[in-house]
């Protein structure tokens, strides 16, 4: 809710490296300390409240809110903010790798 998609992807990959450090007994290593610094920096905007329902061994998120949320109803609905030409260009750029792959496979 407060981190970008790219930040979440990098965080998830580094979380595995962090777990490996701990598992391998490298608690005092420079790598683990560097990962701590990364996570501390990344999480500076993580705040808010989460309402959770606990029932029969399951935890279900019912609601969440944050002052630092990247989600804003007006922006996410694209009300009068979507430039169709920009969207078309965005789609072309992001689909280029897929178009190259299709061409390589002999498809249009």
Short mmCIF file of N, CA and C in Angstrom, two decimals:
data_model
loop_
_atom_site.label_atom_id
_atom_site.label_comp_id
_atom_site.label_asym_id
_atom_site.label_seq_id
_atom_site.Cartn_x
_atom_site.Cartn_y
_atom_site.Cartn_z
N UNK A 1 0.81 -1.20 0.00
CA UNK A 1 0.00 0.00 0.00
C UNK A 1 0.86 1.27 0.00
N UNK A 2 2.05 1.18 0.59
CA UNK A 2 2.90 2.37 0.67
C UNK A 2 4.19 2.22 -0.14
N UNK A 3 4.40 1.06 -0.74
CA UNK A 3 5.60 0.84 -1.54
C UNK A 3 5.24 0.59 -3.00
N UNK A 4 6.10 1.02 -3.89
CA UNK A 4 5.87 0.80 -5.32
C UNK A 4 6.05 -0.67 -5.66
N UNK A 5 5.53 -1.05 -6.81
CA UNK A 5 5.67 -2.43 -7.28
C UNK A 5 7.13 -2.83 -7.38
N UNK A 6 7.95 -1.95 -7.94
CA UNK A 6 9.38 -2.26 -8.08
C UNK A 6 10.06 -2.43 -6.73
N UNK A 7 9.72 -1.56 -5.79
CA UNK A 7 10.30 -1.68 -4.44
C UNK A 7 9.90 -3.00 -3.79
N UNK A 8 8.66 -3.40 -3.98
CA UNK A 8 8.19 -4.67 -3.41
C UNK A 8 8.94 -5.85 -4.01
N UNK A 9 9.17 -5.82 -5.31
CA UNK A 9 9.88 -6.92 -5.96
C UNK A 9 11.31 -7.04 -5.45
N UNK A 10 12.00 -5.91 -5.34
CA UNK A 10 13.37 -5.93 -4.84
C UNK A 10 13.38 -6.37 -3.38
N UNK A 11 12.45 -5.84 -2.59
CA UNK A 11 12.36 -6.21 -1.18
C UNK A 11 12.18 -7.72 -1.02
N UNK A 12 11.30 -8.30 -1.82
CA UNK A 12 11.04 -9.74 -1.71
C UNK A 12 12.28 -10.56 -2.03
N UNK A 13 13.03 -10.14 -3.04
CA UNK A 13 14.27 -10.85 -3.38
C UNK A 13 15.31 -10.73 -2.29
N UNK A 14 15.43 -9.54 -1.71
CA UNK A 14 16.42 -9.33 -0.66
C UNK A 14 16.00 -9.98 0.65
N UNK A 15 14.71 -10.18 0.84
CA UNK A 15 14.24 -10.87 2.04
C UNK A 15 14.75 -12.31 2.04
N UNK A 16 14.82 -12.91 0.87
CA UNK A 16 15.36 -14.27 0.76
C UNK A 16 16.84 -14.26 1.13
N UNK A 17 17.57 -13.28 0.64
CA UNK A 17 19.00 -13.17 0.97
C UNK A 17 19.18 -12.94 2.48
N UNK A 18 18.31 -12.15 3.07
CA UNK A 18 18.37 -11.89 4.51
C UNK A 18 18.15 -13.19 5.29
N UNK A 19 17.14 -13.93 4.90
CA UNK A 19 16.85 -15.21 5.55
C UNK A 19 18.02 -16.17 5.43
N UNK A 20 18.66 -16.17 4.26
CA UNK A 20 19.82 -17.04 4.04
C UNK A 20 20.96 -16.65 4.98
N UNK A 21 21.18 -15.35 5.14
CA UNK A 21 22.23 -14.88 6.07
C UNK A 21 21.96 -15.37 7.48
N UNK A 22 20.74 -15.21 7.93
CA UNK A 22 20.38 -15.63 9.28
C UNK A 22 20.52 -17.14 9.42
N UNK A 23 20.01 -17.87 8.47
CA UNK A 23 20.07 -19.34 8.51
C UNK A 23 21.51 -19.83 8.55
N UNK A 24 22.38 -19.16 7.79
CA UNK A 24 23.79 -19.59 7.70
C UNK A 24 24.65 -19.03 8.83
N UNK A 25 24.04 -18.41 9.80
CA UNK A 25 24.79 -17.91 10.95
C UNK A 25 25.63 -16.68 10.66
N UNK A 26 25.21 -15.88 9.69
CA UNK A 26 25.98 -14.69 9.30
C UNK A 26 25.37 -13.41 9.89
N UNK A 27 24.90 -13.51 11.12
CA UNK A 27 24.21 -12.38 11.74
C UNK A 27 25.11 -11.14 11.81
N UNK A 28 26.38 -11.33 12.07
CA UNK A 28 27.29 -10.20 12.22
C UNK A 28 28.02 -9.85 10.92
N UNK A 29 27.54 -10.36 9.82
CA UNK A 29 28.19 -10.08 8.54
C UNK A 29 27.83 -8.69 8.03
N UNK A 30 28.70 -8.19 7.18
CA UNK A 30 28.45 -6.89 6.56
C UNK A 30 27.22 -6.94 5.65
N UNK A 31 27.01 -8.08 5.01
CA UNK A 31 25.84 -8.23 4.14
C UNK A 31 24.55 -8.07 4.93
N UNK A 32 24.44 -8.75 6.08
CA UNK A 32 23.23 -8.63 6.88
C UNK A 32 23.03 -7.20 7.37
N UNK A 33 24.10 -6.54 7.76
CA UNK A 33 23.99 -5.15 8.21
C UNK A 33 23.58 -4.23 7.06
N UNK A 34 24.08 -4.49 5.87
CA UNK A 34 23.71 -3.70 4.69
C UNK A 34 22.24 -3.92 4.34
N UNK A 35 21.79 -5.16 4.44
CA UNK A 35 20.38 -5.45 4.17
C UNK A 35 19.49 -4.76 5.20
N UNK A 36 19.93 -4.74 6.46
CA UNK A 36 19.18 -4.00 7.49
C UNK A 36 19.03 -2.53 7.09
N UNK A 37 20.12 -1.93 6.62
CA UNK A 37 20.09 -0.53 6.22
C UNK A 37 19.12 -0.32 5.05
N UNK A 38 19.13 -1.25 4.10
CA UNK A 38 18.21 -1.14 2.97
C UNK A 38 16.76 -1.19 3.45
N UNK A 39 16.44 -2.20 4.28
CA UNK A 39 15.07 -2.35 4.74
C UNK A 39 14.63 -1.17 5.61
N UNK A 40 15.53 -0.66 6.42
CA UNK A 40 15.20 0.51 7.25
C UNK A 40 14.87 1.71 6.37
N UNK A 41 15.67 1.93 5.35
CA UNK A 41 15.45 3.05 4.43
C UNK A 41 14.15 2.86 3.65
N UNK A 42 13.92 1.65 3.16
CA UNK A 42 12.73 1.37 2.36
C UNK A 42 11.46 1.54 3.19
N UNK A 43 11.51 1.16 4.44
CA UNK A 43 10.31 1.17 5.28
C UNK A 43 10.02 2.50 5.97
N UNK A 44 10.75 3.54 5.64
CA UNK A 44 10.52 4.82 6.32
C UNK A 44 9.12 5.39 6.04
N UNK A 45 8.49 5.02 4.95
CA UNK A 45 7.14 5.51 4.66
C UNK A 45 6.06 4.49 4.98
N UNK A 46 6.46 3.34 5.52
CA UNK A 46 5.48 2.31 5.86
C UNK A 46 4.87 2.66 7.22
N UNK A 47 3.57 2.91 7.20
CA UNK A 47 2.84 3.24 8.42
C UNK A 47 1.37 2.94 8.19
N UNK A 48 0.59 3.04 9.22
CA UNK A 48 -0.85 2.87 9.05
C UNK A 48 -1.46 1.89 10.01
N UNK A 49 -2.67 1.51 9.66
CA UNK A 49 -3.44 0.59 10.50
C UNK A 49 -4.00 -0.53 9.64
N UNK A 50 -4.05 -1.73 10.22
CA UNK A 50 -4.62 -2.89 9.55
C UNK A 50 -5.61 -3.53 10.52
N UNK A 51 -6.81 -3.80 10.04
CA UNK A 51 -7.79 -4.53 10.85
C UNK A 51 -7.82 -5.96 10.35
N UNK A 52 -7.57 -6.90 11.26
CA UNK A 52 -7.43 -8.30 10.92
C UNK A 52 -8.47 -9.13 11.65
N UNK A 53 -9.03 -10.10 10.97
CA UNK A 53 -9.95 -11.05 11.60
C UNK A 53 -9.22 -12.36 11.79
N UNK A 54 -9.19 -12.86 13.01
CA UNK A 54 -8.56 -14.13 13.33
C UNK A 54 -9.68 -15.14 13.58
N UNK A 55 -9.67 -16.23 12.81
CA UNK A 55 -10.72 -17.22 12.96
C UNK A 55 -10.19 -18.58 12.54
N UNK A 56 -10.24 -19.52 13.44
CA UNK A 56 -9.85 -20.90 13.19
C UNK A 56 -8.48 -21.03 12.51
N UNK A 57 -7.50 -20.35 13.05
CA UNK A 57 -6.15 -20.46 12.53
C UNK A 57 -5.87 -19.66 11.28
N UNK A 58 -6.80 -18.84 10.86
CA UNK A 58 -6.59 -18.00 9.67
C UNK A 58 -6.64 -16.53 10.05
N UNK A 59 -5.84 -15.75 9.37
CA UNK A 59 -5.86 -14.30 9.54
C UNK A 59 -6.29 -13.68 8.22
N UNK A 60 -7.35 -12.88 8.28
CA UNK A 60 -7.89 -12.23 7.08
C UNK A 60 -7.85 -10.72 7.28
N UNK A 61 -7.25 -10.00 6.32
CA UNK A 61 -7.23 -8.54 6.39
C UNK A 61 -8.61 -8.03 6.00
N UNK A 62 -9.21 -7.26 6.91
CA UNK A 62 -10.53 -6.69 6.66
C UNK A 62 -10.44 -5.26 6.15
N UNK A 63 -9.48 -4.51 6.63
CA UNK A 63 -9.33 -3.11 6.22
C UNK A 63 -7.90 -2.67 6.48
N UNK A 64 -7.46 -1.69 5.71
CA UNK A 64 -6.13 -1.12 5.92
C UNK A 64 -6.15 0.34 5.50
N UNK A 65 -5.32 1.12 6.15
CA UNK A 65 -5.23 2.54 5.82
C UNK A 65 -3.84 3.04 6.17
N UNK A 66 -3.40 4.08 5.46
CA UNK A 66 -2.08 4.65 5.72
C UNK A 66 -2.06 6.09 5.22
N UNK A 67 -1.40 6.94 5.99
CA UNK A 67 -1.20 8.33 5.56
C UNK A 67 -0.28 8.39 4.35
N UNK A 68 0.56 7.38 4.17
CA UNK A 68 1.53 7.35 3.07
C UNK A 68 1.08 6.47 1.92
N UNK A 69 -0.19 6.14 1.86
CA UNK A 69 -0.70 5.25 0.82
C UNK A 69 -0.43 5.79 -0.58
N UNK A 70 -0.06 4.90 -1.48
CA UNK A 70 0.12 5.28 -2.88
C UNK A 70 -1.21 5.20 -3.64
N UNK A 71 -2.21 4.64 -3.01
CA UNK A 71 -3.53 4.48 -3.63
C UNK A 71 -4.40 5.67 -3.26
N UNK A 72 -4.90 6.34 -4.28
CA UNK A 72 -5.83 7.45 -4.09
C UNK A 72 -6.99 7.22 -5.04
N UNK A 73 -8.18 7.21 -4.50
CA UNK A 73 -9.37 6.88 -5.28
C UNK A 73 -9.48 7.70 -6.56
N UNK A 74 -9.32 9.00 -6.48
CA UNK A 74 -9.45 9.86 -7.65
C UNK A 74 -8.44 9.54 -8.73
N UNK A 75 -7.22 9.29 -8.34
CA UNK A 75 -6.16 9.00 -9.31
C UNK A 75 -6.33 7.60 -9.88
N UNK A 76 -6.66 6.64 -9.02
CA UNK A 76 -6.76 5.26 -9.49
C UNK A 76 -7.91 5.07 -10.46
N UNK A 77 -8.93 5.91 -10.35
CA UNK A 77 -10.08 5.79 -11.25
C UNK A 77 -9.83 6.53 -12.57
N UNK A 78 -8.73 7.25 -12.67
CA UNK A 78 -8.35 7.99 -13.87
C UNK A 78 -9.41 9.01 -14.29
N UNK A 79 -10.09 9.56 -13.35
CA UNK A 79 -11.13 10.55 -13.68
C UNK A 79 -10.50 11.78 -14.33
N UNK A 80 -10.76 11.95 -15.60
CA UNK A 80 -10.30 13.10 -16.37
C UNK A 80 -8.78 13.29 -16.33
N UNK A 81 -8.04 12.24 -15.99
CA UNK A 81 -6.59 12.38 -15.91
C UNK A 81 -5.87 11.49 -16.92
N UNK A 82 -6.59 10.67 -17.62
CA UNK A 82 -5.95 9.73 -18.54
C UNK A 82 -5.83 10.36 -19.92
N UNK A 83 -4.60 10.49 -20.36
CA UNK A 83 -4.32 10.98 -21.71
C UNK A 83 -4.22 9.74 -22.60
N UNK A 84 -5.20 9.55 -23.47
CA UNK A 84 -5.24 8.35 -24.29
C UNK A 84 -4.01 8.17 -25.15
N UNK A 85 -3.44 9.27 -25.67
CA UNK A 85 -2.23 9.17 -26.47
C UNK A 85 -1.06 8.66 -25.63
N UNK A 86 -0.97 9.14 -24.41
CA UNK A 86 0.10 8.68 -23.52
C UNK A 86 -0.08 7.20 -23.19
N UNK A 87 -1.33 6.79 -22.96
CA UNK A 87 -1.60 5.39 -22.65
C UNK A 87 -1.22 4.50 -23.83
N UNK A 88 -1.52 4.96 -25.04
CA UNK A 88 -1.20 4.19 -26.24
C UNK A 88 0.32 4.02 -26.36
N UNK A 89 1.05 5.08 -26.13
CA UNK A 89 2.51 5.00 -26.19
C UNK A 89 3.07 4.10 -25.11
N UNK A 90 2.51 4.20 -23.93
CA UNK A 90 2.93 3.35 -22.81
C UNK A 90 2.75 1.88 -23.15
N UNK A 91 1.59 1.56 -23.71
CA UNK A 91 1.30 0.18 -24.08
C UNK A 91 2.28 -0.30 -25.14
N UNK A 92 2.57 0.53 -26.13
CA UNK A 92 3.52 0.15 -27.18
C UNK A 92 4.90 -0.14 -26.60
N UNK A 93 5.36 0.75 -25.73
CA UNK A 93 6.70 0.59 -25.16
C UNK A 93 6.79 -0.67 -24.31
N UNK A 94 5.81 -0.87 -23.44
CA UNK A 94 5.85 -2.02 -22.54
C UNK A 94 5.59 -3.34 -23.26
N UNK A 95 5.00 -3.29 -24.44
CA UNK A 95 4.74 -4.54 -25.16
C UNK A 95 5.85 -4.87 -26.15
N UNK A 96 6.86 -4.03 -26.28
CA UNK A 96 7.94 -4.28 -27.24
C UNK A 96 8.64 -5.62 -27.00
N UNK A 97 8.99 -5.98 -25.77
CA UNK A 97 9.63 -7.29 -25.57
C UNK A 97 8.72 -8.44 -26.00
N UNK A 98 7.42 -8.32 -25.75
CA UNK A 98 6.49 -9.38 -26.16
C UNK A 98 6.37 -9.44 -27.68
N UNK A 99 6.38 -8.27 -28.33
CA UNK A 99 6.31 -8.25 -29.79
C UNK A 99 7.56 -8.88 -30.40
N UNK A 100 8.72 -8.61 -29.80
CA UNK A 100 9.97 -9.20 -30.29
C UNK A 100 9.95 -10.72 -30.09
N UNK A 101 9.41 -11.16 -28.99
CA UNK A 101 9.31 -12.60 -28.73
C UNK A 101 8.37 -13.27 -29.73
N UNK A 102 7.24 -12.61 -30.00
CA UNK A 102 6.28 -13.16 -30.98
C UNK A 102 6.91 -13.22 -32.37
N UNK A 103 7.67 -12.18 -32.73
CA UNK A 103 8.33 -12.16 -34.03
C UNK A 103 9.34 -13.30 -34.14
N UNK A 104 10.06 -13.52 -33.05
CA UNK A 104 11.05 -14.60 -33.02
C UNK A 104 10.38 -15.97 -33.20
N UNK A 105 9.15 -16.08 -32.69
CA UNK A 105 8.41 -17.33 -32.82
C UNK A 105 7.66 -17.43 -34.15
N UNK A 106 7.79 -16.38 -35.00
CA UNK A 106 7.16 -16.39 -36.30
C UNK A 106 5.70 -15.98 -36.30
N UNK A 107 5.28 -15.28 -35.26
CA UNK A 107 3.89 -14.81 -35.18
C UNK A 107 3.86 -13.32 -35.41
N UNK A 108 2.71 -12.84 -35.90
CA UNK A 108 2.59 -11.39 -36.16
C UNK A 108 2.41 -10.62 -34.89
#
